Short mmCIF file of N, CA and C in Angstrom, two decimals:
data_model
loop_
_atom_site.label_atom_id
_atom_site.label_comp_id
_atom_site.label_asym_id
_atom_site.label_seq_id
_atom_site.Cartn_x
_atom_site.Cartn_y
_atom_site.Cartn_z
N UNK A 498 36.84 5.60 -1.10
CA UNK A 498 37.06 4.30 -0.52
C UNK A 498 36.85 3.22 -1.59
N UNK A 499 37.68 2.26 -1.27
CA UNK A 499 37.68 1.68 -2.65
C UNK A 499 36.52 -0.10 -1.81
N UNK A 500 35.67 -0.34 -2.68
CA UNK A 500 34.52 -1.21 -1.87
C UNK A 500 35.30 -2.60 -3.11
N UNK A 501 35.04 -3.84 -2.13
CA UNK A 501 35.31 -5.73 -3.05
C UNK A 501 34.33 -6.15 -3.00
N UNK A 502 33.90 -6.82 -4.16
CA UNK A 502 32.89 -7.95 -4.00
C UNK A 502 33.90 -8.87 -4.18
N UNK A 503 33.94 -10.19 -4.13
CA UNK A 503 33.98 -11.22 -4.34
C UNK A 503 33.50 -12.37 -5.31
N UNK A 504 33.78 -12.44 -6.25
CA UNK A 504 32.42 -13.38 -6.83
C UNK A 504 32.69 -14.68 -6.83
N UNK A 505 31.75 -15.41 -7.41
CA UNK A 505 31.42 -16.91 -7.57
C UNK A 505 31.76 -17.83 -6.28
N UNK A 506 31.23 -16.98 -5.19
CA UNK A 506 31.44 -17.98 -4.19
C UNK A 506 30.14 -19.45 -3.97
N UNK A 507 30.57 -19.87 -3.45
CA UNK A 507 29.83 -21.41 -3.74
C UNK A 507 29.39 -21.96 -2.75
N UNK A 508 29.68 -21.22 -1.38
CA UNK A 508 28.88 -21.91 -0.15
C UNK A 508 28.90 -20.87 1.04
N UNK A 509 28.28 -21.56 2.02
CA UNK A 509 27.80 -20.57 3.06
C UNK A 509 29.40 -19.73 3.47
N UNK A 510 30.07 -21.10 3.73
CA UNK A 510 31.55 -21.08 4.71
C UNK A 510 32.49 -19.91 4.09
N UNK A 511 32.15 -20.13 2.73
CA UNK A 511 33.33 -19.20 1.50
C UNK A 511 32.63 -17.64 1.40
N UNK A 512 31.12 -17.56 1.66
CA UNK A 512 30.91 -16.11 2.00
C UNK A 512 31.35 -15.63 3.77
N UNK A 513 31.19 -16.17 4.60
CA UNK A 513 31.69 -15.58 5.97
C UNK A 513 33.19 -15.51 5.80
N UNK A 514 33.94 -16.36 5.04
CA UNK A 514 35.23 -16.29 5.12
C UNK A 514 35.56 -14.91 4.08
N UNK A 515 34.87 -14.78 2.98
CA UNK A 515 35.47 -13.54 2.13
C UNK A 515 34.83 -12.37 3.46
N UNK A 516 33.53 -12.22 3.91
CA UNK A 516 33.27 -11.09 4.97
C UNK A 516 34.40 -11.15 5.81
N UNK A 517 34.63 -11.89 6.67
CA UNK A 517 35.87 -11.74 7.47
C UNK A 517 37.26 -10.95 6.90
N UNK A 518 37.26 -11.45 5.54
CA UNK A 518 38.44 -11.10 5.12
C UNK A 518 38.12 -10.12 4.44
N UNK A 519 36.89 -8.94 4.59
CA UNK A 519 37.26 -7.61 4.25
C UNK A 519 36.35 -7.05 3.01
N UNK A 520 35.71 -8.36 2.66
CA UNK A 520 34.52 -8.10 0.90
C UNK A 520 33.44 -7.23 1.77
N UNK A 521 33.05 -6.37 0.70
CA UNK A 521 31.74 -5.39 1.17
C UNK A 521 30.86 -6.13 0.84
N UNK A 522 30.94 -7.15 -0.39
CA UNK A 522 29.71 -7.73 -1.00
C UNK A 522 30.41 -9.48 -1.87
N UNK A 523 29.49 -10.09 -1.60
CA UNK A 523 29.71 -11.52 -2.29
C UNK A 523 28.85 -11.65 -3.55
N UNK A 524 29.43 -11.91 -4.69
CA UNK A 524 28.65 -12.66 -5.83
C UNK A 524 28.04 -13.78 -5.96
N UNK A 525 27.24 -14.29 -6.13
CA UNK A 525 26.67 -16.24 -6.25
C UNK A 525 25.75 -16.43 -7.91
N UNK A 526 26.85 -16.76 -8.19
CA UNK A 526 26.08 -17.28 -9.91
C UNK A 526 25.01 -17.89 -10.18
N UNK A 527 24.01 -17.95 -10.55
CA UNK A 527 22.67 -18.51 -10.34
C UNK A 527 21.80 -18.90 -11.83
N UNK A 528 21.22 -19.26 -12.68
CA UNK A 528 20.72 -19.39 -13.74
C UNK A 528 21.70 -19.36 -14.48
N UNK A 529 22.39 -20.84 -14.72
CA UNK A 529 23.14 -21.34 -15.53
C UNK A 529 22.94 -21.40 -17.22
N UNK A 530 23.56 -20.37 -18.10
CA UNK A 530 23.57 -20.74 -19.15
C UNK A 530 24.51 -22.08 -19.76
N UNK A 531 25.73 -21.96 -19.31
CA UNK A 531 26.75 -22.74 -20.48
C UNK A 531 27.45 -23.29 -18.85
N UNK A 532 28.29 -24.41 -19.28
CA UNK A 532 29.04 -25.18 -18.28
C UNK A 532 29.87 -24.34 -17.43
N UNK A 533 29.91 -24.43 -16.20
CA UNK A 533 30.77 -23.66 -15.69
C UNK A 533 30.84 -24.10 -13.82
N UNK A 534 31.98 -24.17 -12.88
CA UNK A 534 31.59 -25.19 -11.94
C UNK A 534 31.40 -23.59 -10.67
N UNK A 535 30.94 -22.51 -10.80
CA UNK A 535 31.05 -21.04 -10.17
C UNK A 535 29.34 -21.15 -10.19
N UNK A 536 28.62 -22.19 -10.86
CA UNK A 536 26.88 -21.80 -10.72
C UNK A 536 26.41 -22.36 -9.52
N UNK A 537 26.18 -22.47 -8.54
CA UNK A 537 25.58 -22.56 -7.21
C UNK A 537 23.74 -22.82 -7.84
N UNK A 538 22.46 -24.05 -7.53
CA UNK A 538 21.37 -23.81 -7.48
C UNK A 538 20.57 -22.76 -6.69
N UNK A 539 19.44 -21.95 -7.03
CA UNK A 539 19.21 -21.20 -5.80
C UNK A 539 19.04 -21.42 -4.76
N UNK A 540 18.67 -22.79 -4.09
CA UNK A 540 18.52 -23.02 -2.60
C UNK A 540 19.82 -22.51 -2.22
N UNK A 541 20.84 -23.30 -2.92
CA UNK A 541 22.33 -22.70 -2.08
C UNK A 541 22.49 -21.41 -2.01
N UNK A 542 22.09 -20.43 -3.29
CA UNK A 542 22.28 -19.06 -3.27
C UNK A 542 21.78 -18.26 -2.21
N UNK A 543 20.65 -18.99 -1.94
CA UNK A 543 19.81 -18.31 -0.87
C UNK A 543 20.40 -18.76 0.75
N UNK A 544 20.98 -19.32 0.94
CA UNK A 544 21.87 -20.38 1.87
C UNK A 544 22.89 -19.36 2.16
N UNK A 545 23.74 -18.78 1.10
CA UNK A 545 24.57 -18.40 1.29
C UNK A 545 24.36 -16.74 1.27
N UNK A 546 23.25 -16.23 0.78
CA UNK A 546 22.94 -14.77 1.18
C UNK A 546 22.54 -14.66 2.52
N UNK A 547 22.37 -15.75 3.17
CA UNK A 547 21.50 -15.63 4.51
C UNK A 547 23.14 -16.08 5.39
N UNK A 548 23.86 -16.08 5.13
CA UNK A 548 25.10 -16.72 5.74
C UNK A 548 26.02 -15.49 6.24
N UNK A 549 25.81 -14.02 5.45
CA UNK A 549 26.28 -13.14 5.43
C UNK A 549 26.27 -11.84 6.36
N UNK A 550 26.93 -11.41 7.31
CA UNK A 550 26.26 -10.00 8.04
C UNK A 550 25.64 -8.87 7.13
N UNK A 551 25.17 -8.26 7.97
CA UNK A 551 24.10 -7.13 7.06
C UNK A 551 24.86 -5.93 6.56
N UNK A 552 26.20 -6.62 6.92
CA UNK A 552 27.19 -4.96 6.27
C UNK A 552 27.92 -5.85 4.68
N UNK A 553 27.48 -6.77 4.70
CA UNK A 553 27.97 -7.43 3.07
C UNK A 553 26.71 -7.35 2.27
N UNK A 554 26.73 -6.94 0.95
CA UNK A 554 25.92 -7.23 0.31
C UNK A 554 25.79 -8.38 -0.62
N UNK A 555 24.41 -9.30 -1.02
CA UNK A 555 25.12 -10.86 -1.89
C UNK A 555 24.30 -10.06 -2.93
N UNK A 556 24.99 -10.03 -3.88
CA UNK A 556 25.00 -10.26 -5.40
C UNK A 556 24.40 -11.23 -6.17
N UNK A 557 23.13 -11.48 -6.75
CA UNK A 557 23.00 -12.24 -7.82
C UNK A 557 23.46 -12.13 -8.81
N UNK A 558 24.33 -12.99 -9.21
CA UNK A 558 25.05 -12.69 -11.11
C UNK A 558 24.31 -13.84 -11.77
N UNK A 559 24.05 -13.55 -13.00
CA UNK A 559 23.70 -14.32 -13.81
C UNK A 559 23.63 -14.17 -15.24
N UNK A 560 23.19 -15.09 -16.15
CA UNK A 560 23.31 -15.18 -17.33
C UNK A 560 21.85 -15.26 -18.16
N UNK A 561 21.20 -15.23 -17.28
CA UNK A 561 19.44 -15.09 -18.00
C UNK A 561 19.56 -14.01 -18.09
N UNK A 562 18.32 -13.92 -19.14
CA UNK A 562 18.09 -11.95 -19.94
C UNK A 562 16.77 -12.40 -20.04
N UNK A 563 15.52 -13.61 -19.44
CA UNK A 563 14.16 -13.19 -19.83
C UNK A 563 13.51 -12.68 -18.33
N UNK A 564 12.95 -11.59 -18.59
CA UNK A 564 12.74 -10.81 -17.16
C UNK A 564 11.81 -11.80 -16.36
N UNK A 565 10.96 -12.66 -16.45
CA UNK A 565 10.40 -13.67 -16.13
C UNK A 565 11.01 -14.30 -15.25
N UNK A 566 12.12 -15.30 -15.47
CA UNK A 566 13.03 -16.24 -15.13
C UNK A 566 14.20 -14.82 -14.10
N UNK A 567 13.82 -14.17 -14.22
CA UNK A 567 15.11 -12.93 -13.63
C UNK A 567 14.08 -12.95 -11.90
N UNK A 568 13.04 -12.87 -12.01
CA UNK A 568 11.86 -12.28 -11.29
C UNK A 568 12.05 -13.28 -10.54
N UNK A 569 11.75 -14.96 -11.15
CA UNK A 569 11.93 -16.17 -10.29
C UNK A 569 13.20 -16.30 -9.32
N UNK A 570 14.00 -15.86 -10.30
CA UNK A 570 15.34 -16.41 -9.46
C UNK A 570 15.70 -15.54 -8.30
N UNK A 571 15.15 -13.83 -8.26
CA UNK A 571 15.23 -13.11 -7.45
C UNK A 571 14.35 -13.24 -6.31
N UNK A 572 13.42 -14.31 -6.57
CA UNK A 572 12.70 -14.48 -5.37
C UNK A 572 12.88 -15.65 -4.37
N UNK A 573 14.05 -16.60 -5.41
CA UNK A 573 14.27 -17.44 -4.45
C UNK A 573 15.24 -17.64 -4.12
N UNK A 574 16.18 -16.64 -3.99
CA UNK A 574 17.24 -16.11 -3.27
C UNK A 574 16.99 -14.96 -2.87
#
C-alpha cells in the first residue's frame, strides 16, 4: 500500500483538508533555520497536530540538529 504525507502545511484547516483528501500523515515545519514561508511557530504546529484524526499522523520536520532545541520543540508540539 502505498501511504502520503503531505508536507508544509500551515494551519489547522489545510491539515483536515489534506486528511479528508486521503494523507496518512501531515508535515509542519518548525525550527526555522533560513527564510522560508512553509515554517509554522510551534503553538501553530501544535494547533494543527491536534486538528488531525488519530488515523493521520503530524510530522515534525525541521532544520535543527542540537538535540536540546529538538527535545524543546518536540514538547511543544
Amino acid at each position: 500500500m502505498v501511504r502520503i504525507k503531505i508536507c508544509g502545511i500551515r494551519s489547522a484547516a489545510d491539515a483536515r483538508l489534506a486528511e479528508r483528501l486521503g494523507a496518512h500523515a501531515v508535515g509542519v515545519l518548525v525550527g526555522q533555520v533560513h527564510a522560508s514561508a512553509d515554517f509554522v511557530e510551534p503553538a501553530e504546529a501544535d494547533r494543527i497536530a491536534r486538528a488531525v484524526g488519530p488515523f493521520v499522523v503530524p510530522v515534525l520536520v525541521t532544520h535543527t540538529e542540537e538535540a536540546d532545541a529538538l527535545v524543546r520543540l518536540a514538547g511543544a508540539v
